[in-house]
PDB file of C-alpha atoms in Angstrom:
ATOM      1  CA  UNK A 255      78.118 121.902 107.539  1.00 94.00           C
ATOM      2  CA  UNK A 256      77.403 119.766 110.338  1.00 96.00           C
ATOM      3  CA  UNK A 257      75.244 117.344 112.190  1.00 95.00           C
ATOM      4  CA  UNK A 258      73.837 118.945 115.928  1.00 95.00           C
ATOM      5  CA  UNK A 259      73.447 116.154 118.306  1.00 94.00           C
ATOM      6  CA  UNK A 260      70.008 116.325 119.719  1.00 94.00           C
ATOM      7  CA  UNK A 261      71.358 116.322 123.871  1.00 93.00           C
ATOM      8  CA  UNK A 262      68.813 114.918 126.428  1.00 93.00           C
ATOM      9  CA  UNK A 263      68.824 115.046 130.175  1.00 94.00           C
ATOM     10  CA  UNK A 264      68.967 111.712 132.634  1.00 95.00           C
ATOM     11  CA  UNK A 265      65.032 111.825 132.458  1.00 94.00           C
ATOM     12  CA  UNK A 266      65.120 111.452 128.723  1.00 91.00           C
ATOM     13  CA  UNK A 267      63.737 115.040 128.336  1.00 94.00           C
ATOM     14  CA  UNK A 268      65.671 117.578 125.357  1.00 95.00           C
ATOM     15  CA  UNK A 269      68.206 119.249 127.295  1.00 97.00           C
ATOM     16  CA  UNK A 270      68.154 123.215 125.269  1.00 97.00           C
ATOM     17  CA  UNK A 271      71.167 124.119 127.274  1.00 97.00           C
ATOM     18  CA  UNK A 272      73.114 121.117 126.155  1.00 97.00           C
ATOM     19  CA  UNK A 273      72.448 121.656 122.755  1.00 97.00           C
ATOM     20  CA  UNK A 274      72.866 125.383 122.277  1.00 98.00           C
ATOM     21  CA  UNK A 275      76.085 124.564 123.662  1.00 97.00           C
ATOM     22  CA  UNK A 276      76.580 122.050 121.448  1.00 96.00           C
ATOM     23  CA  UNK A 277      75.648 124.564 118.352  1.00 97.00           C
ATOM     24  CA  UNK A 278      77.882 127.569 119.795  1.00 98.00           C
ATOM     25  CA  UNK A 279      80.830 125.542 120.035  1.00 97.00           C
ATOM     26  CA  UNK A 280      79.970 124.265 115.799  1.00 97.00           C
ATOM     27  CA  UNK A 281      79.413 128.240 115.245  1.00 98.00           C
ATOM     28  CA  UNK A 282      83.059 129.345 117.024  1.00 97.00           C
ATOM     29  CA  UNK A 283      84.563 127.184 114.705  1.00 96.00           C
ATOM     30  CA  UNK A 284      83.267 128.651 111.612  1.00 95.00           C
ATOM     31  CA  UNK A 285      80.835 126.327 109.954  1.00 97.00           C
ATOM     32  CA  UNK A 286      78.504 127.618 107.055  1.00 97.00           C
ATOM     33  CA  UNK A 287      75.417 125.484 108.402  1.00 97.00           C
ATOM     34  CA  UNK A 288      74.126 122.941 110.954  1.00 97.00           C
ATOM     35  CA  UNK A 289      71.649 119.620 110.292  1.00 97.00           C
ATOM     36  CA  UNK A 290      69.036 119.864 112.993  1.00 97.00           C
ATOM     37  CA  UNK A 291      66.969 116.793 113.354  1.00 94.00           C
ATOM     38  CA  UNK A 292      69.307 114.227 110.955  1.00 88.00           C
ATOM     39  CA  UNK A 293      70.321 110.712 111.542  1.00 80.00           C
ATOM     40  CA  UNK A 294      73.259 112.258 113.989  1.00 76.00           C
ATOM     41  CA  UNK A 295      70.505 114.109 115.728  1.00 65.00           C
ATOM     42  CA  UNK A 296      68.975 110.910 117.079  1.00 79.00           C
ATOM     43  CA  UNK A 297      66.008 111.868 114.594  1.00 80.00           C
ATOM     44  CA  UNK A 298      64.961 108.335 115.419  1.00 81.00           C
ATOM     45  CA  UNK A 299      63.982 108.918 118.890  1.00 82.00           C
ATOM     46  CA  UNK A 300      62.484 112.274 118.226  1.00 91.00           C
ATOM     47  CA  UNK A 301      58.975 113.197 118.448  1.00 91.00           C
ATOM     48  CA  UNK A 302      58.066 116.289 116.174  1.00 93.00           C
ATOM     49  CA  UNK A 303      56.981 118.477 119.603  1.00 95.00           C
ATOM     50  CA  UNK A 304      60.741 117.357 120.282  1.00 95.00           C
ATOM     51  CA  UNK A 305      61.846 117.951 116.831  1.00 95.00           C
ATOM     52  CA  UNK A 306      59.879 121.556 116.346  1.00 96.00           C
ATOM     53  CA  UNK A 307      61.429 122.453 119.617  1.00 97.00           C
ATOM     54  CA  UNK A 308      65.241 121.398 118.480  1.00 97.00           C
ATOM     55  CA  UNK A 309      64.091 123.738 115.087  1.00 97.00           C
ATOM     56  CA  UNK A 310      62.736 126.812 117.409  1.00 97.00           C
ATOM     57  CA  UNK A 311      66.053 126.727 119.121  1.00 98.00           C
ATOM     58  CA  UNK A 312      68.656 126.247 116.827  1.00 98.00           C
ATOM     59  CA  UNK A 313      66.752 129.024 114.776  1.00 97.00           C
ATOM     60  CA  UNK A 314      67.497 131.292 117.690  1.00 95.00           C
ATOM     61  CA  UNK A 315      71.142 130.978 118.216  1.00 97.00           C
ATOM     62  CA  UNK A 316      71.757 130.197 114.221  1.00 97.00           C
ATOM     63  CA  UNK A 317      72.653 133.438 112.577  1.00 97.00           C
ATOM     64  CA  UNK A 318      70.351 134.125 109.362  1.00 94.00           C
ATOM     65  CA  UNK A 319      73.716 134.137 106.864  1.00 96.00           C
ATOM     66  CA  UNK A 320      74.356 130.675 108.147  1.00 97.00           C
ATOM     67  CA  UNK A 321      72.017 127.477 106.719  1.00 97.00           C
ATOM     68  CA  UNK A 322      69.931 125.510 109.111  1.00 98.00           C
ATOM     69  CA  UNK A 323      68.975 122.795 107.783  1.00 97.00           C
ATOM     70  CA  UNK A 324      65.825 120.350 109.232  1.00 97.00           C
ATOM     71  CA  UNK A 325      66.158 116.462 109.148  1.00 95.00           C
ATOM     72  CA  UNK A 326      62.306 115.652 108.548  1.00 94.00           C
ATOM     73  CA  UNK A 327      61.899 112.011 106.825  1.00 87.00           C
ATOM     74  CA  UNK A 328      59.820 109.455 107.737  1.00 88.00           C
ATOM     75  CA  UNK A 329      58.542 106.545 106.356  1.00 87.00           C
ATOM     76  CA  UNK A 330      54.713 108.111 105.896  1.00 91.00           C
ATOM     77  CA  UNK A 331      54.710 111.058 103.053  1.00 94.00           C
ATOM     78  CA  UNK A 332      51.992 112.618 105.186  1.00 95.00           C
ATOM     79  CA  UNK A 333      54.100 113.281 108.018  1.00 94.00           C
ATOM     80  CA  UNK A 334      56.903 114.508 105.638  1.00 95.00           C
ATOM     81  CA  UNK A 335      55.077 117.010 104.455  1.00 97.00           C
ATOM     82  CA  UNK A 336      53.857 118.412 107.903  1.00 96.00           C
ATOM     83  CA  UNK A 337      57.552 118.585 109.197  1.00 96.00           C
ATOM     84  CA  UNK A 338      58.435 120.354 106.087  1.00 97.00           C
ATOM     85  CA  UNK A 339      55.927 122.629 107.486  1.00 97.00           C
ATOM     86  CA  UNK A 340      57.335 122.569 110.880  1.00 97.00           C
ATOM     87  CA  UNK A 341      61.192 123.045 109.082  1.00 97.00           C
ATOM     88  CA  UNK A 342      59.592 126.012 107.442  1.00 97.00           C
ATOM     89  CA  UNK A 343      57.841 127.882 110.256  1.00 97.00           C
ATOM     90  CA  UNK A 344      60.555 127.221 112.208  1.00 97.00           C
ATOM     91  CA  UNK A 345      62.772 129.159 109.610  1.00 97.00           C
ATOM     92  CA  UNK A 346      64.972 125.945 107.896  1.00 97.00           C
ATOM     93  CA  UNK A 347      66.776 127.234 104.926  1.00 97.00           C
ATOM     94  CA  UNK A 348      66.543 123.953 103.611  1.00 96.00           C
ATOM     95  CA  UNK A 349      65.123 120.108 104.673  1.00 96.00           C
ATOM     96  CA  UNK A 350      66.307 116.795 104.498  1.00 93.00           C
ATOM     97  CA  UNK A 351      64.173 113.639 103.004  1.00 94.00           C
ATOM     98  CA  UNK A 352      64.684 110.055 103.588  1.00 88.00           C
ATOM     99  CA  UNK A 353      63.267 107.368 101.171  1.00 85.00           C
ATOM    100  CA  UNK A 354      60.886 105.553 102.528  1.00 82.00           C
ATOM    101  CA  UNK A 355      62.172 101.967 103.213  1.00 72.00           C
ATOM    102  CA  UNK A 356      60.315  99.988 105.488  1.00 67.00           C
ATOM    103  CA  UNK A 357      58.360  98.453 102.822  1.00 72.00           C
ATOM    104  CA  UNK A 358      61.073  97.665 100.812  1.00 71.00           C
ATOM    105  CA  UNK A 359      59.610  95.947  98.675  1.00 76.00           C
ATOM    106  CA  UNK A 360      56.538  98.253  97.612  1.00 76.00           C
ATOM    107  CA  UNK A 361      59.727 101.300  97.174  1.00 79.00           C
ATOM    108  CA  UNK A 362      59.454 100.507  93.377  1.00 90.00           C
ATOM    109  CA  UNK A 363      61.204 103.568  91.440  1.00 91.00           C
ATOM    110  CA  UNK A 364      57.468 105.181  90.898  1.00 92.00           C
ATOM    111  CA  UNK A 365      56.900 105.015  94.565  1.00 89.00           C
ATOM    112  CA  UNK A 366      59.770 106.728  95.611  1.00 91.00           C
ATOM    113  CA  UNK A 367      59.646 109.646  92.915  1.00 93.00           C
ATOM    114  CA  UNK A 368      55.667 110.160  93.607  1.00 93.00           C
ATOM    115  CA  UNK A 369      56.634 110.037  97.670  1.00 92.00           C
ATOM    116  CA  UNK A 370      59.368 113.060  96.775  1.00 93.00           C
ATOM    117  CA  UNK A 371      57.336 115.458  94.280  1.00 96.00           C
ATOM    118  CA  UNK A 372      54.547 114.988  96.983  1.00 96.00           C
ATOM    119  CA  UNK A 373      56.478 116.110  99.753  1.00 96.00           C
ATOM    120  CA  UNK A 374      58.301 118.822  96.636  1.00 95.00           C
ATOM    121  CA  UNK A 375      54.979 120.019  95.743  1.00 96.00           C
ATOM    122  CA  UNK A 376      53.297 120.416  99.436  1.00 93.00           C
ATOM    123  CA  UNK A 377      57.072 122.408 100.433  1.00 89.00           C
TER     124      UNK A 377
END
């Protein structure tokens, strides 16, 4: 498996042809899957409009016997759980959750496993 690169033009738009590029050339060389959406996917800079359309598109060219799998964590369990939504209308075989950090502090063991059964639970 392997990380896409989310490609964007010189106006900071997603560039689709870029990308399906980008995923053909992963699929010619035989890979069993593709992380849409991850840290390597600039997930960072991704808004989920940009981040659904990334899903709809990779969905497309991804063959069904081949995983797609969805980057979708964020620091907010809430919007976890609506792009595991998104992953899953989109077709993701599987998702990708972050731990929360930016409140390091508060991330006690209890927070983190309520923050992953929630976003579990509402998948």
């Amino acid at each position: 498996m392997v990380p896409a690169v989310s490609t964007f033009d010189s106006r900071g738009d997603l560039d689709r042809a870029s990308f399906l590029s980008n995923l053909d050339a992963h699929l010619a060389h035989g890979v069993d899957g593709i992380l849409v959406a991850g840290s390597s996917g600039e997930s960072a800079l991704l808004d989920d409009e940009d981040r659904r359309s990334l899903l709809g598109w990779a969905r497309e060219r991804i063959p069904a016997d081949k995983w797609m799998l969805a980057g979708i964590g964020s620091e907010s369990t809430r919007q976890t759980i609506s792009r595991a939504h998104d992953a899953k209308a989109a077709g993701a075989t599987a998702v990708l959750v972050v731990s929360p950090h930016y409140f390091l502090k508060r991330m006690t063991e209890a927070a983190l496993l309520a923050h992953f059964r929630a976003v579990a639970d509402a998948s």
